[in-house]
Each structure stands twice: as C-alpha cells, then as structure tokens.
XYZ file of C-alpha atoms in Angstrom:
635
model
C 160.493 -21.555 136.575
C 159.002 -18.409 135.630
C 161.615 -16.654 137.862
C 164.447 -18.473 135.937
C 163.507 -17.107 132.958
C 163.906 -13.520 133.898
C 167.237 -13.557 135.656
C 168.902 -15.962 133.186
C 167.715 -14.021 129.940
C 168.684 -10.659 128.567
C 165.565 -9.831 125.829
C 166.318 -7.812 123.014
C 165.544 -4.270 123.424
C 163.779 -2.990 120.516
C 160.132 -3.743 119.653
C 160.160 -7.155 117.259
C 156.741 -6.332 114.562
C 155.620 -8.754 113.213
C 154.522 -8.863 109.552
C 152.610 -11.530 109.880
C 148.910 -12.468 111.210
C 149.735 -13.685 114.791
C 147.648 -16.216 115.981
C 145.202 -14.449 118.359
C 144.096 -12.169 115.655
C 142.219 -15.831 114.402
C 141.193 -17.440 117.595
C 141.114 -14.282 119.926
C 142.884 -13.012 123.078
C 140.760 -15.155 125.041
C 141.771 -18.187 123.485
C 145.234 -17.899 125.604
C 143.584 -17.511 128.804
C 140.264 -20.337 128.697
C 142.630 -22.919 130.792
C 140.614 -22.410 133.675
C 137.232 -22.680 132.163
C 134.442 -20.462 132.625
C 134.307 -20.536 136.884
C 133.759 -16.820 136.866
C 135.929 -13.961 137.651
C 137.662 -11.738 140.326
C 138.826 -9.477 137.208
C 138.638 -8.642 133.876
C 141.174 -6.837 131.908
C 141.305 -5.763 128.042
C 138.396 -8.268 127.720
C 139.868 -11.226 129.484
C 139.185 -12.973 132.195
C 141.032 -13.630 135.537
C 139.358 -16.597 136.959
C 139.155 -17.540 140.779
C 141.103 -20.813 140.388
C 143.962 -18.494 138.479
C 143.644 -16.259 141.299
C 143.846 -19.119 143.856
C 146.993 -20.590 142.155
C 148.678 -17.437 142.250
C 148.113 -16.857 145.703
C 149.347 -20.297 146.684
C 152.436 -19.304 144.460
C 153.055 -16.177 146.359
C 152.421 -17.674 150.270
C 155.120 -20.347 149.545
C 157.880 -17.581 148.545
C 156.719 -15.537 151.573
C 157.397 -18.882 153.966
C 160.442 -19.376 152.099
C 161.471 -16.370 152.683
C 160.000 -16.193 156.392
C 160.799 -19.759 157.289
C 160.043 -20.245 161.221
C 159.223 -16.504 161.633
C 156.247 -16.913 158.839
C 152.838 -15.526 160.264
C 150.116 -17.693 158.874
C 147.513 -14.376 159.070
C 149.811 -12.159 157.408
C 150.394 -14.921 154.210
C 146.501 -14.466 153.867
C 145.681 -10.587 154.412
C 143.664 -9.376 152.500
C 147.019 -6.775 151.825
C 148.695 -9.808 150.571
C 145.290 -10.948 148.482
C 145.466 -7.418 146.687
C 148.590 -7.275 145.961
C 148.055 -10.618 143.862
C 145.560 -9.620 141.813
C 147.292 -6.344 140.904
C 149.886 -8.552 139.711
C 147.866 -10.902 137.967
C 145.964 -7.817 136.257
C 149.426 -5.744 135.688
C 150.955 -9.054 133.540
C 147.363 -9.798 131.870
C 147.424 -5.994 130.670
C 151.238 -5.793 129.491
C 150.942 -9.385 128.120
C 147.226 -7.981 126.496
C 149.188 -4.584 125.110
C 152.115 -7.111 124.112
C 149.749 -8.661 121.882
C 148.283 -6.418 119.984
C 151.090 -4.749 119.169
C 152.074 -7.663 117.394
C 155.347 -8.692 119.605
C 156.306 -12.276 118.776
C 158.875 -14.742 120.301
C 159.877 -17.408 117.826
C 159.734 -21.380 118.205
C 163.519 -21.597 118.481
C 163.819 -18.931 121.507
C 161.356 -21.416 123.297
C 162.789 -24.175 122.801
C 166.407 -22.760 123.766
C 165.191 -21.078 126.627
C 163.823 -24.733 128.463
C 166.458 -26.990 127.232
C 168.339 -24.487 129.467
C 165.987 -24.702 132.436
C 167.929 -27.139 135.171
C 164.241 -28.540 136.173
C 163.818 -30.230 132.349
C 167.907 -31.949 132.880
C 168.276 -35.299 133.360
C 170.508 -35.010 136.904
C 173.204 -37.345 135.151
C 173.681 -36.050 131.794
C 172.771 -32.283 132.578
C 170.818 -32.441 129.569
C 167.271 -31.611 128.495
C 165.406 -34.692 128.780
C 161.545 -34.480 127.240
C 160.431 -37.102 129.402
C 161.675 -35.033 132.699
C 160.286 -32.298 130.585
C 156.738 -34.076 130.954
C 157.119 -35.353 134.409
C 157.499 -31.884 136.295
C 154.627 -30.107 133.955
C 152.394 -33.168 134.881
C 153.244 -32.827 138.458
C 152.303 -29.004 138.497
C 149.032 -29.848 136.509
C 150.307 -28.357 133.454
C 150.586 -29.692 129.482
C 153.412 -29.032 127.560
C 151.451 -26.809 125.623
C 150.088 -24.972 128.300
C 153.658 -24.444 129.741
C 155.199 -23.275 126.505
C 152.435 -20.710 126.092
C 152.515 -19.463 129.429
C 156.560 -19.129 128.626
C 155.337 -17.109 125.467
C 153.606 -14.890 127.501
C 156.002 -13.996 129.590
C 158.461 -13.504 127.300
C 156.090 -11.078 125.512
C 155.910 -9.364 128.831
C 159.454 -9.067 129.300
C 159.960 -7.614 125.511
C 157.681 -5.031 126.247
C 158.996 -4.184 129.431
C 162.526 -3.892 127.688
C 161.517 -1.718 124.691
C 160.202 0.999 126.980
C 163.447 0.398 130.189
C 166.481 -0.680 127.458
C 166.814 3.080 126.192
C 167.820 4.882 129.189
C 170.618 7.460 127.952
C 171.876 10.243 130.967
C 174.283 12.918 130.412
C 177.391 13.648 131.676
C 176.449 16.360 133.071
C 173.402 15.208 134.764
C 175.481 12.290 136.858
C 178.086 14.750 138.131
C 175.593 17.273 139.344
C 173.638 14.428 141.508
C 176.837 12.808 142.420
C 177.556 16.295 143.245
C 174.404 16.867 145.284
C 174.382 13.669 146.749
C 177.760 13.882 148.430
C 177.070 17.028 149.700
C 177.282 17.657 153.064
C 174.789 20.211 155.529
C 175.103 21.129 158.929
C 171.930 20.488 160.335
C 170.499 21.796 164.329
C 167.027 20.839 164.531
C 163.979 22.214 167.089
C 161.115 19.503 167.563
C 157.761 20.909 168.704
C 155.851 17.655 169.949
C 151.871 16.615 169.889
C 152.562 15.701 173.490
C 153.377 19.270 174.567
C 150.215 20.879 173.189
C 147.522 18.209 174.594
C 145.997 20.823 177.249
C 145.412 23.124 174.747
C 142.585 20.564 172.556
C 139.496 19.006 173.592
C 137.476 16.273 172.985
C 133.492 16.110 173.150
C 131.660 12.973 174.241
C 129.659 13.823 170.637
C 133.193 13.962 168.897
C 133.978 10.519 170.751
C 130.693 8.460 170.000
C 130.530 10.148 166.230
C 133.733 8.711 165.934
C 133.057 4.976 167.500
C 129.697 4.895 165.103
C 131.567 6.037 161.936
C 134.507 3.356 162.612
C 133.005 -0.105 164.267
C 135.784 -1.736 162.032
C 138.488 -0.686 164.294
C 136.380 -1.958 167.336
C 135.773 -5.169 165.918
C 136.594 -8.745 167.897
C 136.780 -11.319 165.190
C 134.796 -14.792 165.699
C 137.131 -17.089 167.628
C 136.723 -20.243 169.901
C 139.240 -22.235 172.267
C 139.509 -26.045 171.898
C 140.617 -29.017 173.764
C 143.205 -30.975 171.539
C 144.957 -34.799 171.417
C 148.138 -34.824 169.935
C 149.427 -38.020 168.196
C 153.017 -38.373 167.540
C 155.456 -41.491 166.632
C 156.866 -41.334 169.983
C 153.329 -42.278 171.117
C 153.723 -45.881 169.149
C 157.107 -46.261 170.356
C 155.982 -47.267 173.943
C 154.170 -50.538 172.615
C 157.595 -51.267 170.525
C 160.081 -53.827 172.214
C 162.603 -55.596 170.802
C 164.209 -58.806 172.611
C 167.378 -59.149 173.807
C 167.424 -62.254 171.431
C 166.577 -60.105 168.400
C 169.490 -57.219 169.466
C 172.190 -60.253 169.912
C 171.254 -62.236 166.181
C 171.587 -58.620 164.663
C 175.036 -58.376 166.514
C 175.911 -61.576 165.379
C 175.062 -61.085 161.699
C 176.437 -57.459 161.953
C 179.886 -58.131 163.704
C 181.807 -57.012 160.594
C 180.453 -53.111 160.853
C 181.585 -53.458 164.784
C 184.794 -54.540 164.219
C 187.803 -52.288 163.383
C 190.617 -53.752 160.827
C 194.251 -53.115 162.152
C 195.558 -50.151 161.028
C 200.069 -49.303 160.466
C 201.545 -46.177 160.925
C 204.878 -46.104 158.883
C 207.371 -44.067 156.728
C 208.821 -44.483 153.264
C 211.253 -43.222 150.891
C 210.221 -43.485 146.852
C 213.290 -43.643 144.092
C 210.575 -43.026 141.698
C 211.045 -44.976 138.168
C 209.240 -44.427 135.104
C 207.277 -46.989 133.219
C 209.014 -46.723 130.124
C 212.307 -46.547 132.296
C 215.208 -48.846 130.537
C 216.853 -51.937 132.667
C 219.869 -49.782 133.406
C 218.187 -46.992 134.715
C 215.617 -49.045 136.741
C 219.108 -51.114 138.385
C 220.507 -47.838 138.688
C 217.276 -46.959 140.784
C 217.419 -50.084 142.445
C 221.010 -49.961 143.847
C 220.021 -46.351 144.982
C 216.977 -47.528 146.977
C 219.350 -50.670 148.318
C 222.231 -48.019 149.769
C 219.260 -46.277 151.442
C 217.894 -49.371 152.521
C 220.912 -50.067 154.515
C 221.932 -46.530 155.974
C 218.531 -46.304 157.422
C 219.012 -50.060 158.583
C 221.907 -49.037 160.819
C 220.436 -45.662 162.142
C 216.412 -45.790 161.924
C 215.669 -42.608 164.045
C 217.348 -40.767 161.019
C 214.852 -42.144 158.642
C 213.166 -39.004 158.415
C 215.464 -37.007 157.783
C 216.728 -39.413 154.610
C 213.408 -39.131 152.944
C 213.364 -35.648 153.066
C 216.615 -35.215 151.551
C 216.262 -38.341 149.233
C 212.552 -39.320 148.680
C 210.942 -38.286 145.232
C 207.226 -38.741 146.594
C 205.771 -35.537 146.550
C 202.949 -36.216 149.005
C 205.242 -37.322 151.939
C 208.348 -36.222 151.255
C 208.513 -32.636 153.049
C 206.952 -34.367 156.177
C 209.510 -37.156 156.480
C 207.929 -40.012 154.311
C 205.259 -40.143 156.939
C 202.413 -42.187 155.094
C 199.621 -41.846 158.577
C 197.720 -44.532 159.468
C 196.815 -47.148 156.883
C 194.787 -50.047 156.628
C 194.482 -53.098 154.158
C 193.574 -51.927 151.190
C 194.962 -48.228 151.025
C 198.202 -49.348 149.504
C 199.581 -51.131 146.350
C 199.907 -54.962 147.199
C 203.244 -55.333 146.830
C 204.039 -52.304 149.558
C 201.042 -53.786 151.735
C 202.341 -56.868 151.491
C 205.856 -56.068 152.884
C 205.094 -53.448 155.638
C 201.863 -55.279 157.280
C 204.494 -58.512 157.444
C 207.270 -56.033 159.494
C 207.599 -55.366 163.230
C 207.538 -51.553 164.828
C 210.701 -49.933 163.707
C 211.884 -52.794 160.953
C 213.038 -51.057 157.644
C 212.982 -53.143 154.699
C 213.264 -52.653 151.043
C 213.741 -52.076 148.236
C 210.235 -52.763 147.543
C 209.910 -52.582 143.955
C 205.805 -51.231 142.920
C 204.561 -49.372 139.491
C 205.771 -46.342 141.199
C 209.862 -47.493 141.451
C 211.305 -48.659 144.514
C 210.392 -48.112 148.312
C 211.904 -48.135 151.380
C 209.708 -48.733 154.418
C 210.062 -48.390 158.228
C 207.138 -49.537 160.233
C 206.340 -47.152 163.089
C 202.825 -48.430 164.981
C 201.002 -51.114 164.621
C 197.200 -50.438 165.912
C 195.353 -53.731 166.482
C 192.128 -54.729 164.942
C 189.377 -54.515 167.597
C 185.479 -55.355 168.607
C 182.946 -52.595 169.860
C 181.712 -54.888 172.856
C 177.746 -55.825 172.597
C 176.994 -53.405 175.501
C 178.388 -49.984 173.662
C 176.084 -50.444 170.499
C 172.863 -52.106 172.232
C 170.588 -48.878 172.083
C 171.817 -47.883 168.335
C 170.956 -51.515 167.505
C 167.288 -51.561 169.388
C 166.664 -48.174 167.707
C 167.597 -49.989 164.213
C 165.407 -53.031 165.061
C 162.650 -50.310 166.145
C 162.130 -48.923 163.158
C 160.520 -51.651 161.041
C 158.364 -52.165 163.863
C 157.077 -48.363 164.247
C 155.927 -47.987 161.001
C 153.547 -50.624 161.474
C 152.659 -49.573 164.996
C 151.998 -46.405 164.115
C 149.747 -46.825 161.188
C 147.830 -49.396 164.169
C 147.864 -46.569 166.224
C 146.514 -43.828 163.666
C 143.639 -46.161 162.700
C 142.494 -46.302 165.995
C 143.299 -42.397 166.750
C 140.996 -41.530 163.805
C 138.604 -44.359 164.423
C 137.888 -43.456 168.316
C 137.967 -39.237 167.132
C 135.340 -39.769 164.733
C 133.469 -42.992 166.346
C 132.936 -41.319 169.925
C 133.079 -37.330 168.837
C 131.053 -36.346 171.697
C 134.688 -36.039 173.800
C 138.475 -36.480 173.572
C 138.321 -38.615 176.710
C 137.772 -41.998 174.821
C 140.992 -41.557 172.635
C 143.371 -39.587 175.079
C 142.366 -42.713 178.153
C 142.819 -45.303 174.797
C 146.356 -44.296 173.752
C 147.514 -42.253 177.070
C 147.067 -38.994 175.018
C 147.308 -35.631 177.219
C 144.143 -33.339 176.731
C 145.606 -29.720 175.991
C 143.603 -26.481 176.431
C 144.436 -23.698 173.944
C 144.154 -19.954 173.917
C 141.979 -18.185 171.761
C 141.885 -18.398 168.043
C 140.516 -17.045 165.105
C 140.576 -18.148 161.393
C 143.230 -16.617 160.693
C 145.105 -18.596 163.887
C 146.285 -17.127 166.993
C 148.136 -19.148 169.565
C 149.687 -22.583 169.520
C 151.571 -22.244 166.061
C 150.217 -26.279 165.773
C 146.684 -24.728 165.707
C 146.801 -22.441 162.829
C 147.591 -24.539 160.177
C 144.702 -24.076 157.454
C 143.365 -27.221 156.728
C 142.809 -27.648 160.784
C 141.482 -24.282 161.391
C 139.237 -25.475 158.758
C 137.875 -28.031 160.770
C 137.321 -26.074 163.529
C 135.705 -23.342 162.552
C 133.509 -25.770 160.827
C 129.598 -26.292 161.507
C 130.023 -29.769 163.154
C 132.710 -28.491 165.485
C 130.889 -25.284 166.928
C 127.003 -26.255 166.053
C 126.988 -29.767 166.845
C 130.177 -29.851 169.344
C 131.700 -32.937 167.446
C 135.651 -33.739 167.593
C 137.263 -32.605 164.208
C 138.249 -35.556 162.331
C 142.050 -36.590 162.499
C 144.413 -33.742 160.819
C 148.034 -33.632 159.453
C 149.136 -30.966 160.867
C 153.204 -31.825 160.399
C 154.759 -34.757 159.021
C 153.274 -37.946 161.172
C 152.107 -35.640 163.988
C 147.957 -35.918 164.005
C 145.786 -33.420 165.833
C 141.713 -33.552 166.290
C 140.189 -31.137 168.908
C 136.987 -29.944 170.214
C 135.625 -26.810 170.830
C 134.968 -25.884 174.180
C 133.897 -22.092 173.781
C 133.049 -20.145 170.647
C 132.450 -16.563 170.437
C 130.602 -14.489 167.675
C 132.515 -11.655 165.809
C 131.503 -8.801 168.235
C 131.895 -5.285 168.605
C 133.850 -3.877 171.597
C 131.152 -1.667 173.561
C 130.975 2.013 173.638
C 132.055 2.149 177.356
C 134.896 -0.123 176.888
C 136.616 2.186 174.562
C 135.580 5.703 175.040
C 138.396 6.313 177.421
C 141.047 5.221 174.249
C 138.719 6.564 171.477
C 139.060 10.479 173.255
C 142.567 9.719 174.055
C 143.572 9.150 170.219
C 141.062 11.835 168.858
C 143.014 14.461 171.344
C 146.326 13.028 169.962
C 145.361 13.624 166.405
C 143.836 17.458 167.138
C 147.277 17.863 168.993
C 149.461 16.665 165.744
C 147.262 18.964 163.630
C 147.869 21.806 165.589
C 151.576 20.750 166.376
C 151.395 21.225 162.038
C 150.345 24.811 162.396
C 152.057 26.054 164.985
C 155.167 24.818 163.786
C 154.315 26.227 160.381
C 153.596 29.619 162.244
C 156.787 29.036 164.363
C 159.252 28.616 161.277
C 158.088 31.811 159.514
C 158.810 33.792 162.854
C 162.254 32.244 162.569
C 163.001 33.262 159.246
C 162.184 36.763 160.315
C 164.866 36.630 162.832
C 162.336 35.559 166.120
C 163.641 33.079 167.421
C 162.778 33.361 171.138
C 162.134 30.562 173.321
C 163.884 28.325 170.752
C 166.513 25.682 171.658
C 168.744 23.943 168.895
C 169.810 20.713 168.963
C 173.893 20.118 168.942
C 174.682 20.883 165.003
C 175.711 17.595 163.108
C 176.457 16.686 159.483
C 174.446 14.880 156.643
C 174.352 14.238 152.955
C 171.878 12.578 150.960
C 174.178 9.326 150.951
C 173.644 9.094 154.876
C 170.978 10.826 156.072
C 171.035 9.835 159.351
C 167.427 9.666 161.118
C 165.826 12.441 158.350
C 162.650 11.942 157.040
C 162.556 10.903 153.269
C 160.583 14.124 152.615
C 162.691 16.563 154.851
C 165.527 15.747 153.243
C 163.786 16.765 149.796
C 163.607 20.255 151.245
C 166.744 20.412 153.155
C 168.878 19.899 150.190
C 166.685 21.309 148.086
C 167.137 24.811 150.105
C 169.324 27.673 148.350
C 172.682 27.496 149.905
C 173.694 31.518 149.010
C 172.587 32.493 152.171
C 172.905 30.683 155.470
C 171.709 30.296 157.899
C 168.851 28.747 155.832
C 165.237 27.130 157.690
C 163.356 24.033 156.208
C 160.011 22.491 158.518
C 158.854 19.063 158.276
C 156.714 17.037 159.616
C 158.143 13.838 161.196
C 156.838 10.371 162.949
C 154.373 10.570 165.777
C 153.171 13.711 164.162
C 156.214 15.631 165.633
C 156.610 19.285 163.503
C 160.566 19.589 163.093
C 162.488 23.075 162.163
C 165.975 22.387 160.875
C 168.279 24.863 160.630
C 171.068 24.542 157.816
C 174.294 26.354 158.901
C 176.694 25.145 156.720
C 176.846 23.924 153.235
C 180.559 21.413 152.332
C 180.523 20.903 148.280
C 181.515 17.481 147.595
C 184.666 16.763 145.622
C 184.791 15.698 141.967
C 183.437 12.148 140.841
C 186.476 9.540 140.213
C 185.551 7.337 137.091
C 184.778 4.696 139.129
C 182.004 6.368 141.602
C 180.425 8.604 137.839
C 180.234 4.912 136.625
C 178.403 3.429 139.513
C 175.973 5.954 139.871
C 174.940 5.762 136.220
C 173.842 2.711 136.679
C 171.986 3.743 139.964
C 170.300 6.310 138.043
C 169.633 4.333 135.243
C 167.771 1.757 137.412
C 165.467 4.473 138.829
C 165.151 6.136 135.760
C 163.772 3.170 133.662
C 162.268 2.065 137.065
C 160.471 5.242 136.722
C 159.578 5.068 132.707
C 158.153 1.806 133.129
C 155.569 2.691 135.950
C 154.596 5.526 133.807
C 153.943 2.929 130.627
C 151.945 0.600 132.623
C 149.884 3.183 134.231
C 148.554 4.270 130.862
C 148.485 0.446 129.630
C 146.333 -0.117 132.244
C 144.150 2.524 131.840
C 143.632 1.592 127.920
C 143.001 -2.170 129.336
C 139.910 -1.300 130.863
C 140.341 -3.177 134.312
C 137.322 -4.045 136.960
C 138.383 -5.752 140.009
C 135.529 -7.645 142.254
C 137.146 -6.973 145.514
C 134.501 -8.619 147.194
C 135.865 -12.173 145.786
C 139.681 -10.969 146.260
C 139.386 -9.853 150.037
C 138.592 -12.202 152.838
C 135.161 -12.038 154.006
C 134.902 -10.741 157.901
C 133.198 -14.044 159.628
C-alpha cells in the first residue's frame, strides 16, 4: 500500500515548517516507533529502536516481492542471504533516519492529505461502488495486524519521508549549455583497436609456495566451508492418493443424468435472413402503412425469386447490423429474438419467406434458411465429466480420512516411513543432499519443512517430522537417513585449487603492471610485438563490450592529437590498451532529443543530491547495526 502511495502522489517540493509544537516534541520520537514493544534490537538510529519483529516483518515484505518478481525461477537461499538480510536493515535504518531528520525539522502532513490519500487507495473501495468504505478500511488493516491508527501513522511517516526526499530532488535546474555539451559527448563517436594482454599468458612467469598456499587455506576456512546438511527419506501425500478409494456407481452417474438432462440437451437452433423497413415509435398511421405496404411489395418479390433475397436486403434493408451481409441474422435459438419475429420464423419451413412481420423495430421480412434440430449428448459421451462431478464431494471427505491417518501413523510410529507408505500405498523417495537453506527437490526446501528437519528430533532422536504443508493439499513428513556436521574441506583436498587461484591472482597483478609498463612504451612510439584488433566504432550511447570505467578514460582522452592510448583493466583481470584513431563529433541536439536528456540528467542529478543528503543524515543519526542478529548464523 506503501508502494501506492509513492507512484500515485506528487509531494510538494518545498520544505512545509511548521509553527506549531508537533506532537513528538510532547511524547518523544520513540513514541511513533513502541508498536513492537521492547523485544530488543538489531539497530538503533537517532535514538530509536529497530526491533527484531520490525526487522522480521520487513524481511517477509521484501521475500514476497522477490518471488513475485522471480515466480518459478525464485531461489529459496538467495530470498534469505544474508546479502538480502542487509540490505533490509539498511532500508529500515535509511527510512528511520530520513523519517527521524523529517521530524525534527518540523515537516508536517495535515489530517486532510491523509484522509484523501486512502479514500484513494483501491484496497479501502468497496468493489461495487468504487468507493472508500471504512468498514473495508478496517477489514484489510485487521487482516495485516494493523489498527487504523497504526496505519495512518505509518502513512504519516512516509509521507514525511517522501517530503524530505522532494525538498532536497524537486530543485534540479541544468543549463542549456550543460545538456548540449553531454548530448554532445554522448553521441560522439571513437574509433577504437584494442591489444589485450591476458593473466593466462604470464602464468610461467609466477609462483606459488606451499607456505603461500597453506597461509592462505588458514587465513580463509570460510571459503572451504561444507555447510551442515542431511538426506532424508520422504512420503508424499497428494489428493490423487484419496481418489483411488473414491467410486461412484453407475446408479449414482445415471440419477445425475437423469436430473441433469436439460444441461445435455441442445435447443434447436434457425439460420435465416431478414429485411427491416424500420419505423419509429412515434411514427404516424400513414407513415407506418406507408412502411407496411413497402415491407408487403418486398414480401412478395422475394416470394417469387428467394435466391435473390440477399441481394434485396442489401439494397433495401435499414438494419444496420445485417444489412451489408445480406440480412443474414446466424444461427438463433429461442429466446434471441423479439416474440413476434420468433414466433413467425421458428413456425416456417427452410426457404419459406413470410412477412411483413410487424415488431417495435417496424416491419420484417423473413426467409428461413436451416433449421438445426434440438439434440441429446448420449449418457456414454459425458460419463467421466459426470463421475469426476460426483467425485468431488466425496474427496474432500476422503482426503481429510486420509490426512488423519497420514499424520496419525507419521507421528504414532516415527521410528520409520514404512508403516504409513505400506498403509496408504505411499512411495518412499530418497533425496539428495540439503542444507538449511535447501538444495535439491524444490518440495524439500520450503521453510517451515526444512524446519522440521533440521530439527533435534529428526537428526538426534531419528523421529519422522510431523505432517507438513508443503503446497496446497500436498503433505510431506520425512526422515533423516544421514546427517553431516558443517565441516571444513581438508588441506589436501584443496591445495591443488588453492595454488591454482593464488597463481591466477599474482598473474592478473602482474598482467596490471606490465600492461601499465606496456602502454607508456606505446605512447613513446614502441610498439613492437603489438597486434591491434580490427578498428570499430563506439559512443557512450552504445558502448559495445567496454568496461564502465574504460569508457571514462576513453572519452575522457584529448582528441587534438590522435592517435591517442587509454589502458584499462577488464574482466578476468585481462589489462586492455585501446587505441583511439578517430574522433566523429556528433551533430546538433533536435528539441526533442535536448528535452529527453534533461530529464535523464535530471534523474541522475537529483539521484545523485539525494545520496549525498542521506549520507550526512545518517551520519548525524548516529546508527549501530548488530549484525550478528541481522545475518544468518553459520550452523
């Protein structure tokens, strides 16, 4: 809802003080954030607390947009990294400081912006009249554990966020001048060849020590590490799994028939053609005859040569919706028409014309083309649909029968899945390794099962998990059948990798200095032993595959006298020399481009601002962070 808010309101742009006392000058900044009573806290900022259970919420708030956004491709380790976990809390602590800084310097949002701003939200409408309804109002709060009043403060809050991110981003002005020369610089083009000296080609020239190797290993167990994981045995119990004990009699499928025949049967249906003299309501008796006598002399002519029919209604008929394609009305059952028309053509025979009909519309005249008869869908064709319909009654019961005696036998006989898999004709299933934060079998690694089986009764006292939801109605318990301690991959095991990457890194270090080295030579005029790559064009706007910081210094390089040397380094600790030997100016800005990139600037420039205020709001906030109850503990 929060969200809404932000992309549906444009705040006013200039600081709002406030003459008078606002509130948490009486009760105190804390008063706005006690919600969560005293439970502790993974931060503290300007004074305030951020509790665990805000923390928590906030977390859960941020998983479900990343499986939103994920959907099937969502990796159940990644939602709770401890990358993920940080990035949380630096949001919580960012708003808590703006909001904190918002505060105190006396920014207020009045009653009536509140109030206008969630009559507006579509959450607080009643779906009918699309209008704010305060007991819908209620309802979703109380169903995200919230008050009224807690929501509306949190709403002031983050409006007083959003004013004081707009007083510092709302005042962006840039030259004239300033756009064209980007735009000018951006469209630029540079003929680029390029010489790539490679960590790979300097490898026999560095060496590794076994001391450099084990120093390294002792200094860095971390990136050795195998976390704790086990492999489990596991029953899985679906619906389709009740549906074997389901049958329905042939007795019970033939009374549903019987009661259901209507639904099976198909009305006839007439396919015929018509010509409309339309006539007004408020037409006078002379002009309706007049109409009449017109339909009648229509009537007849298509009497004596039917074929033609279509051919008089498009020259004759005044209904626009069948006129241009001959009078041709498709097929029609009872019902579809006016009952005087329905009346006359479902009491003709294929290719009568009769008329004039007279309806509220004026007069008709109708030719009956096709008669489809009414028919039955035999018994046979519809017996599985129906047994599937008669199932379904009967399923819900059997199921819940069959998940109280699932659950029962899991927890009952938790020595072994044997019991419940020979009960219900289960299959046993073996699964890879996992850890806590999953691994394998997608099934497996949903939290509140890992939970289970990483739990002291499943890997201590080798008991069957209790019965777990993992989707909707599909149940899963397992048992652990091997566990393994968090270890530490041996010395031996990894010395071979350990040299391998230490030589790769003394190889990109020197590949850095001897590039460095090899660029100055170039400058100079050496360039011996040197092969360039094919020249090819780029500009800022398409860069092709240059490095973020290359192109910095490429386009940064005078252009007065060519040809002009920039070195980088690139990925996989490649050094690069590019050699610029030819500069195209860009043409002038149309209105339409200077306008579009004013706004691009404009976005990075208050982009820019606003990074700089909160760094400093921060810093006056006086922030601690306990990491060690934001980041996952190693198990």
């Amino acid at each position: 809802m929060f969200d809404w808010v932000d992309k549906h309101k444009r705040w006013i742009q200039i600081v709002l003080l406030v003459l008078i006392v606002p509130s948490f000058a009486l009760f105190g900044i804390n008063y706005y954030f006690d919600e969560y009573g005293d439970s502790g806290e993974v931060a503290k900022v300007a004074g305030t607390k951020i509790t665990p259970q805000e923390f928590d919420n906030a977390l859960r708030e941020r998983q479900e947009q990343l499986r939103q956004m994920m959907k099937d491709k969502v990796d159940t380790a990644m939602l709770d990294s401890n990358e993920v976990r940080i990035a949380v809390v630096n949001d919580l602590v960012e708003r808590r400081a703006l909001l904190s800084h918002a505060l105190h310097s006396g920014l207020a949002v009045p009653d009536g912006e509140v109030q206008q701003i969630i009559a507006e939200i579509p959450s607080f409408q009643d779906p009918a009249t699309r209008k704010f309804s305060i007991d819908r109002y209620k309802q979703v709060l109380k169903s995200q554990g919230m008050t009224p009043v807690m929501f509306e403060e949190r709403l002031r809050h983050d409006l007083r966020v959003t004013q004081s991110r707009d007083s510092v981003t709302g005042s962006v002005v840039l030259a004239d001048t300033v756009v064209n020369r980007l735009g000018k610089i951006r469209e630029q083009r540079r003929e680029l060849s390029y010489w790539v000296l490679a960590p790979e080609q300097l490898l026999s020239r560095v060496s590794v020590s076994d001391e450099e190797v084990r120093k390294f290993y002792d200094e860095n167990q971390k990136d050795f590490r195998i976390p704790e994981r086990v492999r489990v045995e596991y029953v899985t119990l679906t619906p389709e799994v009740a549906g074997k004990s389901v049958t329905v009699s042939d007795e019970e499928i033939a009374e549903y028939y019987r009661k259901n025949e209507a639904q099976y049967r198909s009305a006839e249906q007439r396919r015929g053609r018509h010509i409309l003299i339309a006539v007004a309501k408020d037409a006078t008796p002379a002009v309706k005859e007049e109409a009449r006598k017109r339909a009648q002399a229509l009537t007849d002519e298509a009497r004596r040569n039917p074929p033609a029919f279509p051919d008089l209604a498009k020259k004759n008929s005044q209904d626009p919706g069948s006129a241009a394609n001959g009078g041709d009305l498709g097929l029609v059952g009872k019902g579809a028409m006016v009952k005087p028309f329905e009346d006359a053509m479902f009491a003709m025979k294929p290719n009568e014309v009769t008329g004039p009909v007279e309806t509220q519309y004026g007069f008709h005249v109708i030719r009956l083309d096709e008669v489809q008869p009414g028919s039955v869908t035999p018994l046979e064709k519809v017996r599985a649909d129906i047994e599937a319909e008669l199932k379904k009654p009967k399923l819900g019961k059997a199921f819940a029968d069959v998940v109280a005696t699932f659950e029962e036998t899991v927890y009952s006989q938790s020595d072994s899945l044997k019991p419940v898999a020979d009960a219900l004709k289960l299959e046993i299933k073996t699964s890879d390794w996992l850890t806590r934060d999953g691994g394998g079998d997608p099934t497996l690694t949903k939290p509140a099962l890992l939970g289970k089986i990483f739990s002291d009764d499943a890997i201590k006292n080798k008991r069957n998990t209790e019965a777990v939801e993992v989707t909707p109605n599909t149940l899963i318990a397992a048992r652990v059948v091997d566990h393994r301690e968090a270890s530490v991959l041996p010395f031996d095991n990894v010395k071979a990798d350990v040299a391998q990457r230490l030589q790769l890194d003394k190889a990109t270090r020197l590949a850095a200095e001897e590039g460095k080295k090899r660029l100055e030579q170039i400058r100079k005029g050496d360039e011996s032993g040197i092969t360039w790559s094919a020249p090819a064009e780029v500009s800022l706007q398409n860069p092709g595959d240059i490095p973020p910081t290359a192109a910095r210094d490429i386009f940064g390089a005078p252009a007065d006298k060519l040809p002009a040397y920039v070195g980088a380094t690139a990925s996989r600790g490649r050094y690069v020399v590019y050699r610029i030997g030819k500069v195209t100016e860009a043409p002038d800005l149309t209105t339409e481009q200077r306008t579009e990139l004013r706004k691009l600037l404009a976005q990075i420039v208050a982009q820019q601002q606003f990074d700089a205020y909160l760094q400093v709001v921060k810093a006056s906030a006086d922030v601690s962070v306990d990491t060690a109850r934001v980041e996952k503990k190693d198990k």
